[in-house]
Coordinates of N, CA and C in Angstrom, one line a residue:
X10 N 17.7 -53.5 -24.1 CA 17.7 -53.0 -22.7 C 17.3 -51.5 -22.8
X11 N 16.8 -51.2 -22.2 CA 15.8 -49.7 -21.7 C 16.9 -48.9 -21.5
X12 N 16.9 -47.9 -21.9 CA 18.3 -46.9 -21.6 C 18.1 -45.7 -20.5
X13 N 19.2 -46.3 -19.6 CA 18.8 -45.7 -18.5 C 18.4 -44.0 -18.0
X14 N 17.8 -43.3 -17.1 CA 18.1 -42.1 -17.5 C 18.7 -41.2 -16.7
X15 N 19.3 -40.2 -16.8 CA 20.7 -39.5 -16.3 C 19.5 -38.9 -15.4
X16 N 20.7 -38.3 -14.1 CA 20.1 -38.2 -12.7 C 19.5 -36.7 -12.7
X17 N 19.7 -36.3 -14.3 CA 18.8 -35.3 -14.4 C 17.6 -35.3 -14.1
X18 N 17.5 -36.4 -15.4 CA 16.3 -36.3 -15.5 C 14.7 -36.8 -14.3
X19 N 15.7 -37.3 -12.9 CA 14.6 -37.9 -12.2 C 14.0 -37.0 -11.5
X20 N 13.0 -37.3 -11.1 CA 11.8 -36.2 -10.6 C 11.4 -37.0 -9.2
X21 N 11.4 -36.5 -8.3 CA 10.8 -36.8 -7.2 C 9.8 -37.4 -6.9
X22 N 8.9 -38.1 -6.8 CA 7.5 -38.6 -6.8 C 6.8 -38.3 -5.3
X23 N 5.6 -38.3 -5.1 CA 5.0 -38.9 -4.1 C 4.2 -37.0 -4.0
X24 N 3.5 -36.7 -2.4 CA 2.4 -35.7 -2.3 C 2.7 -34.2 -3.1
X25 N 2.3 -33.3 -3.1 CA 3.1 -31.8 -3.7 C 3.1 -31.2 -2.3
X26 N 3.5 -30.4 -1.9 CA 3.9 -29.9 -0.6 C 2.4 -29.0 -0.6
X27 N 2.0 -29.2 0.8 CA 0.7 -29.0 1.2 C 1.4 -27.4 1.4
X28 N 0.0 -26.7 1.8 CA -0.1 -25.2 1.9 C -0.4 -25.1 3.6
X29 N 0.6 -24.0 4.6 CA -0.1 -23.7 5.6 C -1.0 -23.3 5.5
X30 N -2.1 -23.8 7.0 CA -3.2 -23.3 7.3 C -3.3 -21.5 6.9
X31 N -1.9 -20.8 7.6 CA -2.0 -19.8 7.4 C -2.3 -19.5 5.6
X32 N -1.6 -19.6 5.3 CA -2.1 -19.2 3.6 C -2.7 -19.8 3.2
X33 N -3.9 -21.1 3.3 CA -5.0 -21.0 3.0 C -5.8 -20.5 3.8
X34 N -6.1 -19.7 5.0 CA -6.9 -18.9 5.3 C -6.4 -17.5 4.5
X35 N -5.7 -17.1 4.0 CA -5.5 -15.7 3.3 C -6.3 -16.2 1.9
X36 N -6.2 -17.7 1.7 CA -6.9 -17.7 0.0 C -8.5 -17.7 0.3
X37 N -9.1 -18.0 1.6 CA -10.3 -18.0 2.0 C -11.1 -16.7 2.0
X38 N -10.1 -16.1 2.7 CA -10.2 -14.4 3.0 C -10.3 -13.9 1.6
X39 N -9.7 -13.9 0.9 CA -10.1 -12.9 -0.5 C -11.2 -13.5 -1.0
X40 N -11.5 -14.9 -1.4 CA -12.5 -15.6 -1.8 C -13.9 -15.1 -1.0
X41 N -13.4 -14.7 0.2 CA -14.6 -14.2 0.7 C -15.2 -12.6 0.4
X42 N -14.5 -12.6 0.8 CA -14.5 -10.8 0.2 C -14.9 -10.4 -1.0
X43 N -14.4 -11.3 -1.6 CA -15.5 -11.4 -3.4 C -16.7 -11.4 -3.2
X44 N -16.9 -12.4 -2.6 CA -18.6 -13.2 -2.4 C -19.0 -12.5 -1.8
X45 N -18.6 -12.0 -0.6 CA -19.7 -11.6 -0.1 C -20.2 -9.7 -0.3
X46 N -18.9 -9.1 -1.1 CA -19.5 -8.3 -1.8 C -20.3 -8.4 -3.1
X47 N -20.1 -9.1 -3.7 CA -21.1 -9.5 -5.0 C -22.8 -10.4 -4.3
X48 N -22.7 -10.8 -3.8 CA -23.7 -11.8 -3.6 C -24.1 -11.4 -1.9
X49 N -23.2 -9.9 -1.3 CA -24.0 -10.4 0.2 C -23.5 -11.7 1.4
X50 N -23.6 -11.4 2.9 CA -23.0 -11.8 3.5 C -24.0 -13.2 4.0
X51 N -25.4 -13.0 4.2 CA -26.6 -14.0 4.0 C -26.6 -15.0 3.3
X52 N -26.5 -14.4 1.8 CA -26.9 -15.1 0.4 C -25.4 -16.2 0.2
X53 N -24.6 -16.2 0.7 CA -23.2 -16.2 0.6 C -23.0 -18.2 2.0
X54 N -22.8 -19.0 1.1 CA -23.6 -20.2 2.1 C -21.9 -20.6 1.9
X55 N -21.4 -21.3 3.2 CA -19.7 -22.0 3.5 C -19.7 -23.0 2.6
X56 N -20.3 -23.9 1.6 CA -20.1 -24.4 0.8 C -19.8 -23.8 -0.8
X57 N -20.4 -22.3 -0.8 CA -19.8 -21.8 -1.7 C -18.5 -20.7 -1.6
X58 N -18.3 -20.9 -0.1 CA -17.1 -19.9 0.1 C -16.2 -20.9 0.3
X59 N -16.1 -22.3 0.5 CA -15.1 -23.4 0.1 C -15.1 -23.3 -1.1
X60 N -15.4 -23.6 -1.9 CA -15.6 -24.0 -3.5 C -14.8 -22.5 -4.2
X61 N -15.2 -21.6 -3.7 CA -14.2 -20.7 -3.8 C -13.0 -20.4 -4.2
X62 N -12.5 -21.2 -2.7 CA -10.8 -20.8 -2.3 C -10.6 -22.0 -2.3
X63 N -11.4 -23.2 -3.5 CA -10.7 -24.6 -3.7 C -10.1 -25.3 -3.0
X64 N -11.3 -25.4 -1.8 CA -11.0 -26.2 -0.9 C -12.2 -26.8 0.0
X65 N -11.9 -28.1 0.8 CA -13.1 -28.7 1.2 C -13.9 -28.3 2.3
X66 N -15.3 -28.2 2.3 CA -16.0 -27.8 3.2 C -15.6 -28.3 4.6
X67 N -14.8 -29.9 5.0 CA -14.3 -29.6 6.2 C -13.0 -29.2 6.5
X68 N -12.1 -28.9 5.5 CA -11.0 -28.0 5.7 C -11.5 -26.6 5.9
X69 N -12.6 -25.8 5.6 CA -13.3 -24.8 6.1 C -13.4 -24.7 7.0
X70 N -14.2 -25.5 7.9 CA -14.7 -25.9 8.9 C -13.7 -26.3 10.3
X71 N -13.1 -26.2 10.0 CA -11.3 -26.2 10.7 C -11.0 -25.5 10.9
X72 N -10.8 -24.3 9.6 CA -10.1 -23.3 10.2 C -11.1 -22.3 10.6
X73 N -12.2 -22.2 10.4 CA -13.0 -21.6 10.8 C -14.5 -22.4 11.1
X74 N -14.6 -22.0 12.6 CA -16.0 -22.8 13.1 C -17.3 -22.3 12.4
X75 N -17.6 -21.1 11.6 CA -18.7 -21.1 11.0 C -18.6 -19.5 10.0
X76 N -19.6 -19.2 9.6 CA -19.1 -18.2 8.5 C -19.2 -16.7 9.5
X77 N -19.8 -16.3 10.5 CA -19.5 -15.6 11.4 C -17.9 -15.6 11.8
X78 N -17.5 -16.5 12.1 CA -16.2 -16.3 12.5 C -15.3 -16.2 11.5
X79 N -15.2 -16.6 10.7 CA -14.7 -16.4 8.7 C -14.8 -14.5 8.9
X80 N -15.9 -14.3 8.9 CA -16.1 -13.0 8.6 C -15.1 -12.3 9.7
X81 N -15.2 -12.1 10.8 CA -14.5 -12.0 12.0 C -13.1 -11.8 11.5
X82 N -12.9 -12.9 11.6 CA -11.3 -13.3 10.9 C -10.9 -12.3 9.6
X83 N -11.9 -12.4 8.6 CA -11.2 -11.7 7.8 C -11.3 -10.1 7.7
X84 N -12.7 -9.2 8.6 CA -12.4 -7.9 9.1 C -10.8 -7.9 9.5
X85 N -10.7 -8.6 10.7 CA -9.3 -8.2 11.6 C -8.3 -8.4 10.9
X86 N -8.1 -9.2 9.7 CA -6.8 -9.4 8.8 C -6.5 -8.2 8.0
X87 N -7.3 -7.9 7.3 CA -7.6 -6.8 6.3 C -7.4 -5.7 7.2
X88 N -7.9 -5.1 8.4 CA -7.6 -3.8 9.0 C -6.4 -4.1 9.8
X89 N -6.0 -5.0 10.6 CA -4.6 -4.9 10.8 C -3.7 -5.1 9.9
X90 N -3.7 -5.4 8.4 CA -2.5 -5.3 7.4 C -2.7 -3.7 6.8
X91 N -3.8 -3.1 7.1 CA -4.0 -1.7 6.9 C -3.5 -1.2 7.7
X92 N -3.8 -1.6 8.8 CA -3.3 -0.3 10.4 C -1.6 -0.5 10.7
X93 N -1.1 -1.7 10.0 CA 0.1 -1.6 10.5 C 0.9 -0.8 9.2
X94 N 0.6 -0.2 8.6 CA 0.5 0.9 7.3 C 0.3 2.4 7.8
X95 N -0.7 2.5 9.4 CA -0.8 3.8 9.8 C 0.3 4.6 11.0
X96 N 1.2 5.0 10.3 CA 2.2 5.8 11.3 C 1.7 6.8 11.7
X97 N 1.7 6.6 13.1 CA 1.2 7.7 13.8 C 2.2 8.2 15.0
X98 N 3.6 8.0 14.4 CA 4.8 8.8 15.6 C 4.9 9.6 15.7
X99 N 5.4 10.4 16.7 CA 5.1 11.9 17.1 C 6.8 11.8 17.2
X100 N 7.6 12.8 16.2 CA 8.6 13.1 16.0 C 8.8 14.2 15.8
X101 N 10.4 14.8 16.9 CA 10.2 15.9 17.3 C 10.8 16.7 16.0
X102 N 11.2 16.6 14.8 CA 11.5 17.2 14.0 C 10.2 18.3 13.0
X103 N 9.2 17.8 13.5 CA 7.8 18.3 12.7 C 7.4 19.2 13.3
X104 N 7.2 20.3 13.2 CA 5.9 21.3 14.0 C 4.4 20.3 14.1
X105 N 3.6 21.4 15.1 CA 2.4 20.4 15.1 C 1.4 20.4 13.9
X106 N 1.5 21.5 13.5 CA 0.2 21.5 12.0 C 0.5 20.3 11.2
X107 N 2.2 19.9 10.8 CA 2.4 19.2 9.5 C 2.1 17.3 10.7
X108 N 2.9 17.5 11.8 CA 2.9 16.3 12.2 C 1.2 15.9 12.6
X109 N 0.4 16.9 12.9 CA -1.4 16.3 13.0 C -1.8 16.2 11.1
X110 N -1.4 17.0 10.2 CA -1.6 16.3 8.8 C -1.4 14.8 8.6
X111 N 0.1 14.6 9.1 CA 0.7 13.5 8.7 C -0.1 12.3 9.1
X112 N -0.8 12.6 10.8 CA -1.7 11.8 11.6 C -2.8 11.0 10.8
X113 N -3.4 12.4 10.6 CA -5.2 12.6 10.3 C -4.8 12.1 8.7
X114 N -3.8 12.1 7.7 CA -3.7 11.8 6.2 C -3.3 10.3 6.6
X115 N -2.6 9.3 7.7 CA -2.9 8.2 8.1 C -4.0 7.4 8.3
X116 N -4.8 8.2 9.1 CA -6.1 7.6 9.7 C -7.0 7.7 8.1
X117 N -7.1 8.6 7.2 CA -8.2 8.7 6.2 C -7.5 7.6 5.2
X118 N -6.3 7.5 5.1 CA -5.7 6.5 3.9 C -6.4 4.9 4.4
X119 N -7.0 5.0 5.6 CA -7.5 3.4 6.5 C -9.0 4.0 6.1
X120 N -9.6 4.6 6.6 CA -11.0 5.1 6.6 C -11.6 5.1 5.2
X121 N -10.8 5.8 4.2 CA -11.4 5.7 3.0 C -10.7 4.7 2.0
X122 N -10.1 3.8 2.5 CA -9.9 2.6 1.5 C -11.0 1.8 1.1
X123 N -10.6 2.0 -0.7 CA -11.7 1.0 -1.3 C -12.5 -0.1 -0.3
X124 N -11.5 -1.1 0.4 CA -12.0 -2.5 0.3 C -12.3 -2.0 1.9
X125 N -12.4 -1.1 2.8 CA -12.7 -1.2 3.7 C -14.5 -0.5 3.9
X126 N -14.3 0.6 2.9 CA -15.7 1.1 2.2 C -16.6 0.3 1.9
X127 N -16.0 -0.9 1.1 CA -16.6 -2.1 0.5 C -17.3 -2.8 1.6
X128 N -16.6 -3.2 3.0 CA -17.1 -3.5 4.1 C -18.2 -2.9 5.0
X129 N -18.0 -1.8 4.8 CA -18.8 -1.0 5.5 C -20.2 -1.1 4.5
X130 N -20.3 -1.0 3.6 CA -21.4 -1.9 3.1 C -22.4 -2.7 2.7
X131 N -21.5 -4.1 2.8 CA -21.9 -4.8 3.5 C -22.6 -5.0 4.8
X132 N -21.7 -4.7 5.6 CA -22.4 -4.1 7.2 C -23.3 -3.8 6.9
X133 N -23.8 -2.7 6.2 CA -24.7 -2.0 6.6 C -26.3 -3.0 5.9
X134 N -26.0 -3.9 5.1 CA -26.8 -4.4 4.7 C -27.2 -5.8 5.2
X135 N -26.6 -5.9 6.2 CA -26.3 -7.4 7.0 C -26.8 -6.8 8.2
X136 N -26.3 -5.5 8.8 CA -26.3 -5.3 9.8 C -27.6 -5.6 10.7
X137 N -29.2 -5.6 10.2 CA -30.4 -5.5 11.3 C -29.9 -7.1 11.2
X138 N -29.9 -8.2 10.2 CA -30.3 -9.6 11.1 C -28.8 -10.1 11.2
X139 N -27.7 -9.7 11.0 CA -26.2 -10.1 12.3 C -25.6 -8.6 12.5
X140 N -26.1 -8.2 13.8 CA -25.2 -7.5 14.2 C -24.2 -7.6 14.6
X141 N -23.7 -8.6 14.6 CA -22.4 -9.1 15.5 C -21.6 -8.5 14.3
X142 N -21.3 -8.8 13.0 CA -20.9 -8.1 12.2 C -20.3 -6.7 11.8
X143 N -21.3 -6.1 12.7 CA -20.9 -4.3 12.8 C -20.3 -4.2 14.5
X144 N -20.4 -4.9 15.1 CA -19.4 -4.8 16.6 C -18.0 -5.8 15.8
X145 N -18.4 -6.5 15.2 CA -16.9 -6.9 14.8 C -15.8 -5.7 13.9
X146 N -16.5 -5.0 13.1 CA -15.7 -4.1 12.2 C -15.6 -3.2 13.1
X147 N -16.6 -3.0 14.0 CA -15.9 -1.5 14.9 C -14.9 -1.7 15.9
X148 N -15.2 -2.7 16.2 CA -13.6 -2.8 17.1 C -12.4 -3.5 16.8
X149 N -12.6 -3.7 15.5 CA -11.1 -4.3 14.8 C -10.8 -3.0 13.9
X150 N -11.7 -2.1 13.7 CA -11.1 -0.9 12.8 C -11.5 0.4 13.5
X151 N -13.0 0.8 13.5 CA -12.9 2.3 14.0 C -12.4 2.1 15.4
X152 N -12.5 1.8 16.4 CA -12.2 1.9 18.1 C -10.5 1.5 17.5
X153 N -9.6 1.0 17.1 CA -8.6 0.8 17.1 C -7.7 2.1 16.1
X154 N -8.4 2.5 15.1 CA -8.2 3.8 14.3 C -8.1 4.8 15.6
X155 N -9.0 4.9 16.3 CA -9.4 6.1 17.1 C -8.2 6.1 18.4
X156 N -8.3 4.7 19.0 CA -7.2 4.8 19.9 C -5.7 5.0 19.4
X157 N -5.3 4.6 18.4 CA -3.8 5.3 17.9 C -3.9 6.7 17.9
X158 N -5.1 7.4 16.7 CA -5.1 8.3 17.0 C -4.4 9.4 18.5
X159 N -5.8 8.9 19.5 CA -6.1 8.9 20.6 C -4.5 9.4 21.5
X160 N -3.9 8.2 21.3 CA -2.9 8.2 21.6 C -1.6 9.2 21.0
X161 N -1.7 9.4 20.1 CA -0.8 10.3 19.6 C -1.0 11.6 19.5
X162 N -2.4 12.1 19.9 CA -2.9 13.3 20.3 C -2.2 13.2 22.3
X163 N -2.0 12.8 22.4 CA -1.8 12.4 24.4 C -0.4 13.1 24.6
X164 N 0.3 12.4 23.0 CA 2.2 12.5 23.1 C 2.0 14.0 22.7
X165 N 1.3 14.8 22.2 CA 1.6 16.3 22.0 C 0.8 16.8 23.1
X166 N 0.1 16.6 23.6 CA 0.0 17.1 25.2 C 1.1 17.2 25.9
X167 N 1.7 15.9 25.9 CA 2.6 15.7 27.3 C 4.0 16.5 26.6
X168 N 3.7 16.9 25.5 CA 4.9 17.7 24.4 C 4.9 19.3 24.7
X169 N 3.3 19.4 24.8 CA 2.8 21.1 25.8 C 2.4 21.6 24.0
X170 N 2.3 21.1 22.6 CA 1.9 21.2 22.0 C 0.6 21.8 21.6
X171 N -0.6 21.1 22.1 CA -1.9 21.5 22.2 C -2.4 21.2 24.0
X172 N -3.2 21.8 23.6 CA -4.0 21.3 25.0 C -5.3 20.7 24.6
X173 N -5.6 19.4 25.2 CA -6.8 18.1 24.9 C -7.0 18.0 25.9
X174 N -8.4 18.3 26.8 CA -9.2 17.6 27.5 C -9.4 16.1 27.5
X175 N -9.6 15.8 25.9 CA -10.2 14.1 26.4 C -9.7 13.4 24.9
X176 N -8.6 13.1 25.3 CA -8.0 12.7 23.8 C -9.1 11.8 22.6
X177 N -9.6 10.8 23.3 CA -10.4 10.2 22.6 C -11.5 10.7 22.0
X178 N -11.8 11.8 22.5 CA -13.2 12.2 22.2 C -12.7 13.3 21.1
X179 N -11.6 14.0 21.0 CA -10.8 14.8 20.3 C -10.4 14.0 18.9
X180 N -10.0 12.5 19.2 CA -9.4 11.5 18.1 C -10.9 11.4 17.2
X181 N -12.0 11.0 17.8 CA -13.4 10.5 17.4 C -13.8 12.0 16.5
X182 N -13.5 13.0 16.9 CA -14.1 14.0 16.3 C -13.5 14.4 14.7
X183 N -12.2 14.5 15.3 CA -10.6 14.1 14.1 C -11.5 13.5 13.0
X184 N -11.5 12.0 13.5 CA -11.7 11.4 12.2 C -13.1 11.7 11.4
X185 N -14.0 11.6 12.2 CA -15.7 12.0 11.9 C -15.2 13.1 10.6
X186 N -14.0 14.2 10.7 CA -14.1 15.4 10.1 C -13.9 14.9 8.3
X187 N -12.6 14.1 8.8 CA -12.0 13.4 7.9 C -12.3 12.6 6.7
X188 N -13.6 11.8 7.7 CA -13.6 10.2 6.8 C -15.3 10.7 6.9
X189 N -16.3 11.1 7.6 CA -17.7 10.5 7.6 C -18.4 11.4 6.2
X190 N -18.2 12.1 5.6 CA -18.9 12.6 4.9 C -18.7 11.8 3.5
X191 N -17.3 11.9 2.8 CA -16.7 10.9 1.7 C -17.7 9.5 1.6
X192 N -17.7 9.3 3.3 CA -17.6 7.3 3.0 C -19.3 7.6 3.2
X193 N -20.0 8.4 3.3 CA -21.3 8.5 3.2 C -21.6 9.1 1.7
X194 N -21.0 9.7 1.4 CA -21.4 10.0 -0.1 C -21.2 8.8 -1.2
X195 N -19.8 7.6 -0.4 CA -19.7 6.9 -1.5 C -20.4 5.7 -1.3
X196 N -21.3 5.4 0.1 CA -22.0 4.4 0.4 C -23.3 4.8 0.1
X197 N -23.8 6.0 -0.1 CA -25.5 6.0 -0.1 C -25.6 6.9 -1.5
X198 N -24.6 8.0 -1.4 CA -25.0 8.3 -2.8 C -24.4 7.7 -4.1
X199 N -23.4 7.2 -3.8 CA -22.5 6.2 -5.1 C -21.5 7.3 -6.0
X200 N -21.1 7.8 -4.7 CA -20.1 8.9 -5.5 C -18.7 8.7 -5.3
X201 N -18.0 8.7 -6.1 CA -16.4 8.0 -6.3 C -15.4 8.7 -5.0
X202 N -15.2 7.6 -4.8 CA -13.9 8.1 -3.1 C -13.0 9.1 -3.3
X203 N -12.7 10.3 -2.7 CA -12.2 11.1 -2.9 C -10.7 10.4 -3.6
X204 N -9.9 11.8 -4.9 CA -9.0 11.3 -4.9 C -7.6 11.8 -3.7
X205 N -6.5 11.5 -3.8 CA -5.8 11.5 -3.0 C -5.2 13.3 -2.7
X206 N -5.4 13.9 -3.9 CA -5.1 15.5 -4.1 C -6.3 15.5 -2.8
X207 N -7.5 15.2 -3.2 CA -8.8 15.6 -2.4 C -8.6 15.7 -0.6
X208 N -8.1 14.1 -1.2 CA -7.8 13.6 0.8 C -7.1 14.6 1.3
X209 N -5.9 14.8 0.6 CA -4.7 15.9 1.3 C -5.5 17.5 1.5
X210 N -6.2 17.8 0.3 CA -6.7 18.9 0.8 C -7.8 19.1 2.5
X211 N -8.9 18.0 2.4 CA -9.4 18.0 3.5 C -8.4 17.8 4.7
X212 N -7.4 17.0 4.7 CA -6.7 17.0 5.6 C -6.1 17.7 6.4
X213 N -5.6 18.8 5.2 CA -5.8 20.4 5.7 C -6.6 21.0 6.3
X214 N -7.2 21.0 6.2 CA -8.7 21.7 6.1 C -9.0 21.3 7.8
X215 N -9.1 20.4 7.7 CA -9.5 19.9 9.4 C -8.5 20.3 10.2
X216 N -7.1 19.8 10.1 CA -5.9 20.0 11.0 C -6.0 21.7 11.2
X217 N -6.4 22.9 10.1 CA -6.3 24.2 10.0 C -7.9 24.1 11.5
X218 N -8.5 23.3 11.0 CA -9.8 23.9 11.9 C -9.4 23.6 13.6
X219 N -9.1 22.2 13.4 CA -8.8 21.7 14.9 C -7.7 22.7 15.7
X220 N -6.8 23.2 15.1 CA -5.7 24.1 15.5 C -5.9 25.2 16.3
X221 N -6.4 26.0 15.4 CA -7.1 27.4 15.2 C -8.8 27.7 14.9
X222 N -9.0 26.8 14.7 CA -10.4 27.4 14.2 C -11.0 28.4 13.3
X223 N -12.2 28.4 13.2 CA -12.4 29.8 12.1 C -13.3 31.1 13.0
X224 N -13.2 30.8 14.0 CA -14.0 32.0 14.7 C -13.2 33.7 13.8
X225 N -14.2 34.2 13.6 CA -13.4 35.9 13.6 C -13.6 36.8 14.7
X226 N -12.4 36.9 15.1 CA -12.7 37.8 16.5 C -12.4 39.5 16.2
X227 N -13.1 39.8 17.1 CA -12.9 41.8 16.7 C -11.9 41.9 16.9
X228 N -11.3 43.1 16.6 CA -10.1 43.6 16.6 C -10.2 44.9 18.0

């Protein structure tokens, strides 16, 4: 007779526990992000962005109705797990120089991140035949960068802090000071992202300008 086996040793049988939708769209999302920086957002076909993230072209097709909306989806994933990273409280313990550093060193740690650099990119090589692609990144990252900003430039107004005409247009200029030259030197000339000594120094540098300025006036 077969010797029985202790209730250790039994094992459960039957499916392995499936994966939420949600976490297979996060394994889709990186899989994508691969591809379509190596290979381009064109070149880059939903059968090999299944194959990917080891999974079937109509489980793809499920969670996402086509590779526009994929892309979509994974801009706004990626910059909202970034932006929810950007503190921008206005706390009354700071003077304004250190608390607009603290701002503007928020907004560039989103602006000059690797993998958002990496997008911008892309965009730009996608951008003449889908533009939908570059209104998708701008208003899941720069217009949403700009209005926190925006906004926390408003709370040191109504603080008697500074005086702002037009918050937004003051936030837009902010960041331009910040982020547009870096992410232009590291997208057209291929020169390495500032390091973080660098960031903090410009960060100075602007908040010193926006403050005070460098006019010299006579004495």
């Amino acid at each position: 007779m077969a010797q029985e086996k202790s209730s250790g040793e039994c094992r459960p049988r039957g499916r392995p526990q499936l994966r939420s939708d949600e976490e297979t769209k996060q394994i889709v999302f990186d899989a994508a992000r691969h591809a379509f920086a190596v290979d381009g957002y064109a070149a880059t076909s939903t059968e090999e962005l299944a194959r990917r993230a080891g999974i079937s072209t109509k489980t793809l097709y499920r969670l996402f109705p086509g590779k526009a909306a994929l892309f979509e989806g994974m801009v706004a994933d990626r910059l909202t797990r970034l932006l929810s990273d950007v503190n921008l409280k206005a706390t009354d313990d700071l003077d304004i120089e250190k608390g607009l550093r603290a701002a503007l060193l928020a907004c560039a740690d989103l602006a000059l991140d690797p993998e958002v650099v990496a997008l911008q990119r892309i965009i730009l090589q996608e951008s003449a035949e889908f533009p939908e692609l570059a209104a998708t990144f701008y208003e899941n990252g720069i217009a949403r960068t700009a209005a926190a900003l925006a906004g926390w430039l408003r709370v040191q107004v109504g603080r008697k802090r500074i005086a702002v005409d037009d918050a937004e247009e003051a936030a837009g200029i902010l960041i331009g000071m910040i982020a547009s030259a870096p992410q232009r030197a590291a997208i057209f000339g291929s020169v390495p992202l500032p390091s973080r000594k660098q960031i903090e120094r410009r960060v100075s540098i602007c908040a010193a300008l926006f403050l005070d300025g460098c006019r010299v006036t006579s004495k």
